[in-house]
Tab-separated table of C-alpha atoms in Angstrom:
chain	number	residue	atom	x	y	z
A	26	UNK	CA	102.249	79.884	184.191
A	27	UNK	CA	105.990	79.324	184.654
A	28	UNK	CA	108.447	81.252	182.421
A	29	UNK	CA	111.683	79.278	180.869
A	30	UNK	CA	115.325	80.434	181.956
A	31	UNK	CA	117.308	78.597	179.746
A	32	UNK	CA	118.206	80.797	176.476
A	33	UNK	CA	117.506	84.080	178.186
A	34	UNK	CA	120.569	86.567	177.763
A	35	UNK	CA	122.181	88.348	180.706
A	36	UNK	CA	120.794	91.175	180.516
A	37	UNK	CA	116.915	89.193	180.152
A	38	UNK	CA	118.157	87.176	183.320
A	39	UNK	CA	118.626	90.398	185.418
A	40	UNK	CA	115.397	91.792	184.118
A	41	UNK	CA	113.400	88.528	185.708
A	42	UNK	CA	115.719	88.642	188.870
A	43	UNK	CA	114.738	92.425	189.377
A	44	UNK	CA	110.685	91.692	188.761
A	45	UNK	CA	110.835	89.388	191.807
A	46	UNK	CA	112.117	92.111	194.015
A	47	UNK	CA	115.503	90.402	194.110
A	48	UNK	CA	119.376	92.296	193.757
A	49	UNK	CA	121.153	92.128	190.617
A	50	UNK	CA	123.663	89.961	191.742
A	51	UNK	CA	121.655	87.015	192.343
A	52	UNK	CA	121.237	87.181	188.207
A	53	UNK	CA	125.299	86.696	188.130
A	54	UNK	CA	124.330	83.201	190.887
A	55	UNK	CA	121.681	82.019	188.513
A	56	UNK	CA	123.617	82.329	185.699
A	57	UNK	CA	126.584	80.405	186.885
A	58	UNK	CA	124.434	77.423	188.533
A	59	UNK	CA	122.652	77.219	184.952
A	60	UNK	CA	125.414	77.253	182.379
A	61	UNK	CA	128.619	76.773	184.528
A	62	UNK	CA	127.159	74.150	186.274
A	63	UNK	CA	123.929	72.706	184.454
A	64	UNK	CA	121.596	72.419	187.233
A	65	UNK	CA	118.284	72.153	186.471
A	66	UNK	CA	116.897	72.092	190.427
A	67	UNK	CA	116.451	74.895	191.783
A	68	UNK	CA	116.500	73.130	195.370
A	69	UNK	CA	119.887	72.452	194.947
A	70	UNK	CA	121.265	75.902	194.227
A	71	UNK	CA	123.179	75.851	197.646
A	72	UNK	CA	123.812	79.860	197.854
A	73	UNK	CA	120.304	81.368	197.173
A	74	UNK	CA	118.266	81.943	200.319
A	75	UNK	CA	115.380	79.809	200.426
A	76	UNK	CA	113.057	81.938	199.797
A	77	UNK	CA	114.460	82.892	196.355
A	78	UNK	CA	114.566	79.230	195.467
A	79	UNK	CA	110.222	79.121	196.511
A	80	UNK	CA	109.869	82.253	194.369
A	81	UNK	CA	112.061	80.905	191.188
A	82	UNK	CA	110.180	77.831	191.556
A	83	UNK	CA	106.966	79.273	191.679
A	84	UNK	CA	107.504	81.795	188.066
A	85	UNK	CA	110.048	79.769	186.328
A	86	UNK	CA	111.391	76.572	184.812
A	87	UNK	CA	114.910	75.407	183.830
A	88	UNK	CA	113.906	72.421	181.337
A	89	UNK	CA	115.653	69.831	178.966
A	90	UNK	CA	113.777	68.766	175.779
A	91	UNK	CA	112.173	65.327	175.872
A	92	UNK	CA	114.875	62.340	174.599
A	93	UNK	CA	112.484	60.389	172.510
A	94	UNK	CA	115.433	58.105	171.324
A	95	UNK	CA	119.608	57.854	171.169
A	96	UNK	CA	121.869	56.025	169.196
A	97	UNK	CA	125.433	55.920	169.698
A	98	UNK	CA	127.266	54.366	166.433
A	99	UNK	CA	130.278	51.805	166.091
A	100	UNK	CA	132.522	54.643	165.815
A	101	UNK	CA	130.926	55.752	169.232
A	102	UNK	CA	129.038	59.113	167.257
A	103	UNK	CA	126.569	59.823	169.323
A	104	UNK	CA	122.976	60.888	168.152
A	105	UNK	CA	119.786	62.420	169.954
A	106	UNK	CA	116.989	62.417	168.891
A	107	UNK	CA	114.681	65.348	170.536
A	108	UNK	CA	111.549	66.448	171.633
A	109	UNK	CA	110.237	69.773	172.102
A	110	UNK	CA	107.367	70.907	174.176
A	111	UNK	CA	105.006	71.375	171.363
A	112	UNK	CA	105.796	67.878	169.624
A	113	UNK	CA	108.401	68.737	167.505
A	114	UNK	CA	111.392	67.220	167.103
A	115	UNK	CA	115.254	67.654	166.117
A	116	UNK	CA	118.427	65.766	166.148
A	117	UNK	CA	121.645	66.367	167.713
A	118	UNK	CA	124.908	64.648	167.422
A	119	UNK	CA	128.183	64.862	169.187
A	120	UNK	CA	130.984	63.814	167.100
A	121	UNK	CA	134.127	62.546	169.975
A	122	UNK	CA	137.705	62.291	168.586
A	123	UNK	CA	140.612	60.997	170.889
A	124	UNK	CA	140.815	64.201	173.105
A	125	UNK	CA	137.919	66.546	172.278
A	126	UNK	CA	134.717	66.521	170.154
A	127	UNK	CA	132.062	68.505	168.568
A	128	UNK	CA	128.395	68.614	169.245
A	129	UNK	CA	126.419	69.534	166.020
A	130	UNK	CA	123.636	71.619	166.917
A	131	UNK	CA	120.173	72.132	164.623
A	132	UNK	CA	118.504	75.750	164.378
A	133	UNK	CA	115.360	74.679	162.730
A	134	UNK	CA	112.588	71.799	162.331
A	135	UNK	CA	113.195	71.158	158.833
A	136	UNK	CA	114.283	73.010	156.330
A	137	UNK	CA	113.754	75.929	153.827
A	138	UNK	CA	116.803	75.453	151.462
A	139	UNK	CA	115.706	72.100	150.146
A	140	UNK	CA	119.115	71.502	148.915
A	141	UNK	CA	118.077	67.888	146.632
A	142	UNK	CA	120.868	65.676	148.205
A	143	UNK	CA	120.391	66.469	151.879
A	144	UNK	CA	118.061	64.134	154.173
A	145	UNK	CA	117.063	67.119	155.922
A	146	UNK	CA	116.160	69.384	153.031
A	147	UNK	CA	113.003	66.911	152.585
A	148	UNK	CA	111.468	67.683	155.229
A	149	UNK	CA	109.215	70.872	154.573
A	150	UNK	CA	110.158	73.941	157.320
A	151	UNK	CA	107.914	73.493	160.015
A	152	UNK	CA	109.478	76.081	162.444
A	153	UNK	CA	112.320	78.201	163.770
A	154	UNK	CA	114.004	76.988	166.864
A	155	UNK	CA	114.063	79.327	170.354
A	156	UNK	CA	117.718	80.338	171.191
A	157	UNK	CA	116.731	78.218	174.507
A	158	UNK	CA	116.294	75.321	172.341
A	159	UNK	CA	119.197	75.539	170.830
A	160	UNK	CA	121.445	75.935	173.916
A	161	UNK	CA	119.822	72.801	175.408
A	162	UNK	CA	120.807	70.511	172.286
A	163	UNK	CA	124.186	70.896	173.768
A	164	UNK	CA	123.209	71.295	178.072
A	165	UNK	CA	121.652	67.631	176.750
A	166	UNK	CA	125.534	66.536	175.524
A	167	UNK	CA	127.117	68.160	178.804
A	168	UNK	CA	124.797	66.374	180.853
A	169	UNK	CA	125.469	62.649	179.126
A	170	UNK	CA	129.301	63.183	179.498
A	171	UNK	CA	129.496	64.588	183.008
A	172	UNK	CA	131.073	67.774	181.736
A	173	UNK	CA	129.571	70.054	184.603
A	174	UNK	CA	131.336	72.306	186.032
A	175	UNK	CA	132.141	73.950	182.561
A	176	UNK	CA	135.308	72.579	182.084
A	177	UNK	CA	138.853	73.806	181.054
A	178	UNK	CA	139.828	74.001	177.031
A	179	UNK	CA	142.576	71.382	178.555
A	180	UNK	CA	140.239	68.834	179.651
A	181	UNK	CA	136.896	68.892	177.697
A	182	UNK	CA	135.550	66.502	175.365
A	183	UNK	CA	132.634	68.737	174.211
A	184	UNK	CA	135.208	71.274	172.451
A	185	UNK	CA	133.548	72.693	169.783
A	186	UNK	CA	130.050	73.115	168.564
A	187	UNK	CA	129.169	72.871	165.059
A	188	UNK	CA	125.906	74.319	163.776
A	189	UNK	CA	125.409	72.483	160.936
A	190	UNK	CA	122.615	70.242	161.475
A	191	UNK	CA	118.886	70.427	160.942
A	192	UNK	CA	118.317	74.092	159.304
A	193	UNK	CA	119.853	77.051	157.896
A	194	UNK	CA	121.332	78.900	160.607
A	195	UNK	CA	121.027	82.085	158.704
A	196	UNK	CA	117.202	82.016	158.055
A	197	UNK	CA	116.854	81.920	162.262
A	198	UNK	CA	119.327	84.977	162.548
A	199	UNK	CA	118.046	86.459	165.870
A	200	UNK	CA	118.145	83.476	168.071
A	201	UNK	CA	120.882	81.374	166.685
A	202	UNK	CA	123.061	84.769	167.435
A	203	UNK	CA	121.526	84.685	170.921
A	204	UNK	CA	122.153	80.942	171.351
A	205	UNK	CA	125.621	81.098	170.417
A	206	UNK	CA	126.438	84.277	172.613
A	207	UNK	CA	125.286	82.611	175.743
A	208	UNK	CA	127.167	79.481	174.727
A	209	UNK	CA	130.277	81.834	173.921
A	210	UNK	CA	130.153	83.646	176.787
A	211	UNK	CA	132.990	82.618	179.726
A	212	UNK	CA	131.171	82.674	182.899
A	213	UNK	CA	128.770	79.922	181.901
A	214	UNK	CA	129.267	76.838	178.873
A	215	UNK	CA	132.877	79.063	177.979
A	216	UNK	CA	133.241	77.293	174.276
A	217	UNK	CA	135.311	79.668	173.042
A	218	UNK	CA	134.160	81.415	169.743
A	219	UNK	CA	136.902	80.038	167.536
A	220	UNK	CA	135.633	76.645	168.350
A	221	UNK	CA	132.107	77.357	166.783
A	222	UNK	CA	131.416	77.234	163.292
A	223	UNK	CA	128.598	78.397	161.749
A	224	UNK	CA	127.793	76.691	158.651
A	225	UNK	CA	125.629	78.835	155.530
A	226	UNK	CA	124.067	77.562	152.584
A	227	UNK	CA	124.862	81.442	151.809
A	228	UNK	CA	122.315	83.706	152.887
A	229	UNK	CA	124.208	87.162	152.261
A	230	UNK	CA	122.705	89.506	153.926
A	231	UNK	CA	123.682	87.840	157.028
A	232	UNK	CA	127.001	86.605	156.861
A	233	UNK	CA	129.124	90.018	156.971
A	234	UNK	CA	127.183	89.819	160.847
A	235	UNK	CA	128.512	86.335	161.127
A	236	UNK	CA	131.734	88.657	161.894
A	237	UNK	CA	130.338	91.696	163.211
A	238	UNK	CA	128.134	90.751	166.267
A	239	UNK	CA	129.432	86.969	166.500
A	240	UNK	CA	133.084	86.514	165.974
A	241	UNK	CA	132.492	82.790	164.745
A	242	UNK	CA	133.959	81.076	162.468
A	243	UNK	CA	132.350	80.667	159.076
A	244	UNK	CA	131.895	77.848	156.949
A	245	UNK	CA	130.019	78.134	153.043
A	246	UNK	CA	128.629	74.829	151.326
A	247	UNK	CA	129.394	75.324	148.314
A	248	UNK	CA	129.133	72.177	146.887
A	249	UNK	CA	129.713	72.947	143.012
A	250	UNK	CA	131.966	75.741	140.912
A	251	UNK	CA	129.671	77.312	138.541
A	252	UNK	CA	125.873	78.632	139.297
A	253	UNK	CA	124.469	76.792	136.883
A	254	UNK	CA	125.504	73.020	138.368
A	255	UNK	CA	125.040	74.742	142.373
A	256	UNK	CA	121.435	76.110	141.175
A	257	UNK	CA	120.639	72.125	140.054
A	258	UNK	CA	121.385	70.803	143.355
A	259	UNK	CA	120.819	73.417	146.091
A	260	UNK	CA	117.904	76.014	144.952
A	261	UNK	CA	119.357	78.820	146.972
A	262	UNK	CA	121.389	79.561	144.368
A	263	UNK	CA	118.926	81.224	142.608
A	264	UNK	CA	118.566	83.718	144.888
A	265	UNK	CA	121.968	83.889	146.198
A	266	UNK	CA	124.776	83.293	143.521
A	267	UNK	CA	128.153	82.160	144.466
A	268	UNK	CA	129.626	85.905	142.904
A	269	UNK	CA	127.167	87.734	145.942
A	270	UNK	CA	128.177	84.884	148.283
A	271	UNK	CA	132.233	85.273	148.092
A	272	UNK	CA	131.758	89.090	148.161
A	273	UNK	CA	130.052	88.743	151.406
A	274	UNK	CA	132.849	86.118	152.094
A	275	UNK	CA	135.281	89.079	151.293
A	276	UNK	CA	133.338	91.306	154.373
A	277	UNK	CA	133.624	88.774	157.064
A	278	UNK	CA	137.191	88.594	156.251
A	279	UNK	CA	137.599	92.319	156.016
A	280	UNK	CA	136.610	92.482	159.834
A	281	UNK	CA	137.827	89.127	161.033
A	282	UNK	CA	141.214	89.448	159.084
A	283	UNK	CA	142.991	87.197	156.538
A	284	UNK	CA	144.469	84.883	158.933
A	285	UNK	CA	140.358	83.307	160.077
A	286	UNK	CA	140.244	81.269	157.144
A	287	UNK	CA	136.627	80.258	155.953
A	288	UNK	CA	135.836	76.935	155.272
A	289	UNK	CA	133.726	76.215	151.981
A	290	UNK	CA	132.221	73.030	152.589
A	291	UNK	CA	131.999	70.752	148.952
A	292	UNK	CA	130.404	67.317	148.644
A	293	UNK	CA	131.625	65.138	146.170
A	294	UNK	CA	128.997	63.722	143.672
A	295	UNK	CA	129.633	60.957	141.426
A	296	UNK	CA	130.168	62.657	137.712
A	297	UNK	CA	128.759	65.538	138.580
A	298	UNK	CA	131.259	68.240	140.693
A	299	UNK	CA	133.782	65.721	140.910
A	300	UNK	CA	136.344	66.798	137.785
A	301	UNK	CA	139.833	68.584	137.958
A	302	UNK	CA	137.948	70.609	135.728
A	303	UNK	CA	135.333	71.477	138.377
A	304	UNK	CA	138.615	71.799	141.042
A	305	UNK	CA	139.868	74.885	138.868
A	306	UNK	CA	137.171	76.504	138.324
A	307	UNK	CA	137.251	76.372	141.848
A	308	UNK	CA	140.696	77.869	142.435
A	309	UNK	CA	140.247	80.115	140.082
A	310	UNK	CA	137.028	81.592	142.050
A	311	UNK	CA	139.324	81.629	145.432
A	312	UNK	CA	142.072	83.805	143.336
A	313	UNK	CA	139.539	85.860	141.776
A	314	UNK	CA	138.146	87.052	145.345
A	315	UNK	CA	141.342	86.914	147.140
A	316	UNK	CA	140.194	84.601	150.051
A	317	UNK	CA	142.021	83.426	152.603
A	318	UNK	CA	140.402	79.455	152.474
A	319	UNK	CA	140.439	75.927	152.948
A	320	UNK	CA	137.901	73.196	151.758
A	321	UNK	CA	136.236	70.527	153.194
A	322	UNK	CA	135.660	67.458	150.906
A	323	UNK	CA	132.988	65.414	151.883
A	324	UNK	CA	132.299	62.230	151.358
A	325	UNK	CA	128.563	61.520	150.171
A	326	UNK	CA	126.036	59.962	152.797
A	327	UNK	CA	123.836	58.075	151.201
A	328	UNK	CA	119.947	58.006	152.437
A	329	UNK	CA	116.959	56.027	151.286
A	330	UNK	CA	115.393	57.747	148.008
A	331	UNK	CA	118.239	60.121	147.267
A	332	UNK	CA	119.286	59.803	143.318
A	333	UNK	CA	123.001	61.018	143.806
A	334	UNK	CA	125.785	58.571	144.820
A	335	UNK	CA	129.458	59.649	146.358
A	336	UNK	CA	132.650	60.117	143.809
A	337	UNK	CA	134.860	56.992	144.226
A	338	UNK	CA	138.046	57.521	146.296
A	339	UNK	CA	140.687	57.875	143.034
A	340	UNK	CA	138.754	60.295	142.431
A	341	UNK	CA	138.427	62.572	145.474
A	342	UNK	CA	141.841	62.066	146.150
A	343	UNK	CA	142.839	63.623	142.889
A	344	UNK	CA	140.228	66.408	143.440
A	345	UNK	CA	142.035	67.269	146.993
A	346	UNK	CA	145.661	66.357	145.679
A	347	UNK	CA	144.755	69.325	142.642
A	348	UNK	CA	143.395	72.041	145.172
A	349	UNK	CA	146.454	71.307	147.529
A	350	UNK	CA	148.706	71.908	144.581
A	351	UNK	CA	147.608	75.088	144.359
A	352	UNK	CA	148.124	76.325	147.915
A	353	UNK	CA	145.024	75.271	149.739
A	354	UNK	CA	144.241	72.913	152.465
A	355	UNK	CA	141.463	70.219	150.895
A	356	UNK	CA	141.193	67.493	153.425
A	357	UNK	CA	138.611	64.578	153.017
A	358	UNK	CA	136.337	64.864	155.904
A	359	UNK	CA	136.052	61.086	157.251
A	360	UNK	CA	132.540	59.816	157.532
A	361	UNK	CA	131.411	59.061	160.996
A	362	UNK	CA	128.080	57.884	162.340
A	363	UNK	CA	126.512	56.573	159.064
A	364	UNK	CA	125.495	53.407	160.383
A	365	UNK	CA	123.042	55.221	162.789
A	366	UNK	CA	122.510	58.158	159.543
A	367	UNK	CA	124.097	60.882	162.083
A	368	UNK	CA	126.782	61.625	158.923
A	369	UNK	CA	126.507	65.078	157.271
A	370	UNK	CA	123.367	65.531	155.370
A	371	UNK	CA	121.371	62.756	156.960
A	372	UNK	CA	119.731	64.277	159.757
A	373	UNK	CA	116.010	64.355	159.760
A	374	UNK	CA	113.018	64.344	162.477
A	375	UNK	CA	111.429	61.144	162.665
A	376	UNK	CA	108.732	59.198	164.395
A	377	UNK	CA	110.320	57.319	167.147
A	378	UNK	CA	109.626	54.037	165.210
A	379	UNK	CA	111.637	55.302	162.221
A	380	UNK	CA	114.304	56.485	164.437
């Protein structure tokens, strides 16, 4: 039985190179043909003798997952939709803007949080994703836009990587950290660590390591001012109030300094977190807790059997015109790929039929 390659770390990389009776440097070779270059083939790894390429081929495997399905909206979002080699599925999306773009990567099939206006968040957890199946969500984005060789920060379109899709990054600690590491790291993919975010629904015991082992940057959906309106709509909150999640807010800053700003991600729902009443209560949590920060307004997605519906424009407008006012950046994120229900919030597994 063959053994995967892609998502092992260095140092698991020179372990396999060294159980084949081979020198440690061929580990630093492998490692540049898989994530500086992509290749898949061992055949076609030009400096390996051939006998190394017979022996990788023989014990291991350098594999894609399946794509069941793509989509590529009117505003040219792109969206996979994937299939691992048990069955299960995930979707991906890369997001392109004029000279860059980010591809938003999923950490789980399903969901635990079961926030009640996220597409995703009805779907029932059905299992953690491998750090290898998290790097290839975005090997599978390199590979549709030619970017292999790794390219330079001047010239790629795959810029950033979001993780923010399917999943709470937090409740897959161990191989989300792994996945991002290898992604971070400059002799392979190179995305440099403050073009990843990692987006929390606020798991605390995990985010002060968000800073500590990572070096990301963070983002917090938020989503409403008070516990008792965040608890209604996103379930976590019970566990985790928004007092435990700003202190841990305060530790990533501590070791990342004031200048990282964290992002606190907030959709806007019609009559319900949408009030320059809810806006201060908001400001006054950021003074309270002394946090360097900027929001994210999003518009609401709609998706088939949700009961919210998005705040009209006057309305977010005045929201983001109110938090401005009082020193920080609020800009509206604009909605892309809802036509193909790649927009945040609407990602789900589905059937290929459904798709």
């Amino acid at each position: 039985m063959t053994k995967e390659l892609l998502g092992l770390s260095k140092e698991e990389l020179l372990s396999e190179i060294m159980s084949i009776g081979e020198k440690p440097f061929r580990a630093k070779q492998l490692w540049q043909w898989i994530y500086f270059r992509g290749e898949t083939n061992f055949d076609n790894m030009s400096n390996l003798s051939k006998d190394l390429r017979i022996k990788l081929k023989e014990h291991y495997t350098i594999t894609r997952p399946k794509i069941v399905d793509e989509q590529i909206s009117i505003d040219k979002t792109h969206k996979w939709l994937l299939e691992f080699a048990d069955g299960q599925r995930i979707e991906t999306v890369y997001i392109p803007e004029d000279d860059r773009g980010a591809v938003c990567v999923s950490t789980q099939v399903g969901c635990a949080v079961g926030c009640t206006f996220c597409h995703t968040g009805s779907q029932k957890i059905t299992r953690n994703l491998t750090a290898g199946e998290i790097v290839a969500q975005f090997m599978i984005a390199r590979d549709a836009y030619k970017e292999w060789p790794s390219p330079t920060n001047e010239t790629r379109y795959l810029s950033n990587i979001v993780v923010m899709g399917m999943g709470e990054p937090l409740h897959n600690k161990d191989e989300v950290f792994k996945a991002l590491k290898i992604l971070s790291d400059g002799s392979g993919v190179a995305i440099s660590k403050r073009r990843i975010t990692l987006s929390t629904s606020g798991i605390v015991p995990n985010i002060e390591a968000v800073a500590s082992e990572l070096g990301v940057k963070l983002a917090i959906s938020l989503h409403a001012p008070t516990n008792e309106k965040r608890s209604e709509i996103m379930p976590i909150n019970n566990r985790y109030k928004i007092e435990d999640i700003l202190e841990a807010c305060q530790k990533y800053q501590a070791i990342m300094g004031m200048s990282r700003m964290i992002t606190f991600e907030y959709l806007m729902l019609k009559d319900f977190n949408d009030s320059i009443e809810d806006a201060k209560i908001l400001v006054a949590l950021m003074k309270k807790y002394k946090l360097g920060a900027k929001f994210n307004l999003i518009p609401f997605n709609p998706w088939p059997g949700c009961k919210y519906q998005p705040s009209s424009n006057n309305k977010v407008h005045a929201f983001s015109k109110f938090l401005e006012s009082a020193g920080y950046e609020a800009p509206i994120r604009v909605a892309r790929g809802q036509d193909i229900l790649a927009a945040c919030g609407q990602l789900k597994s589905k059937k290929t039929s459904e798709f």
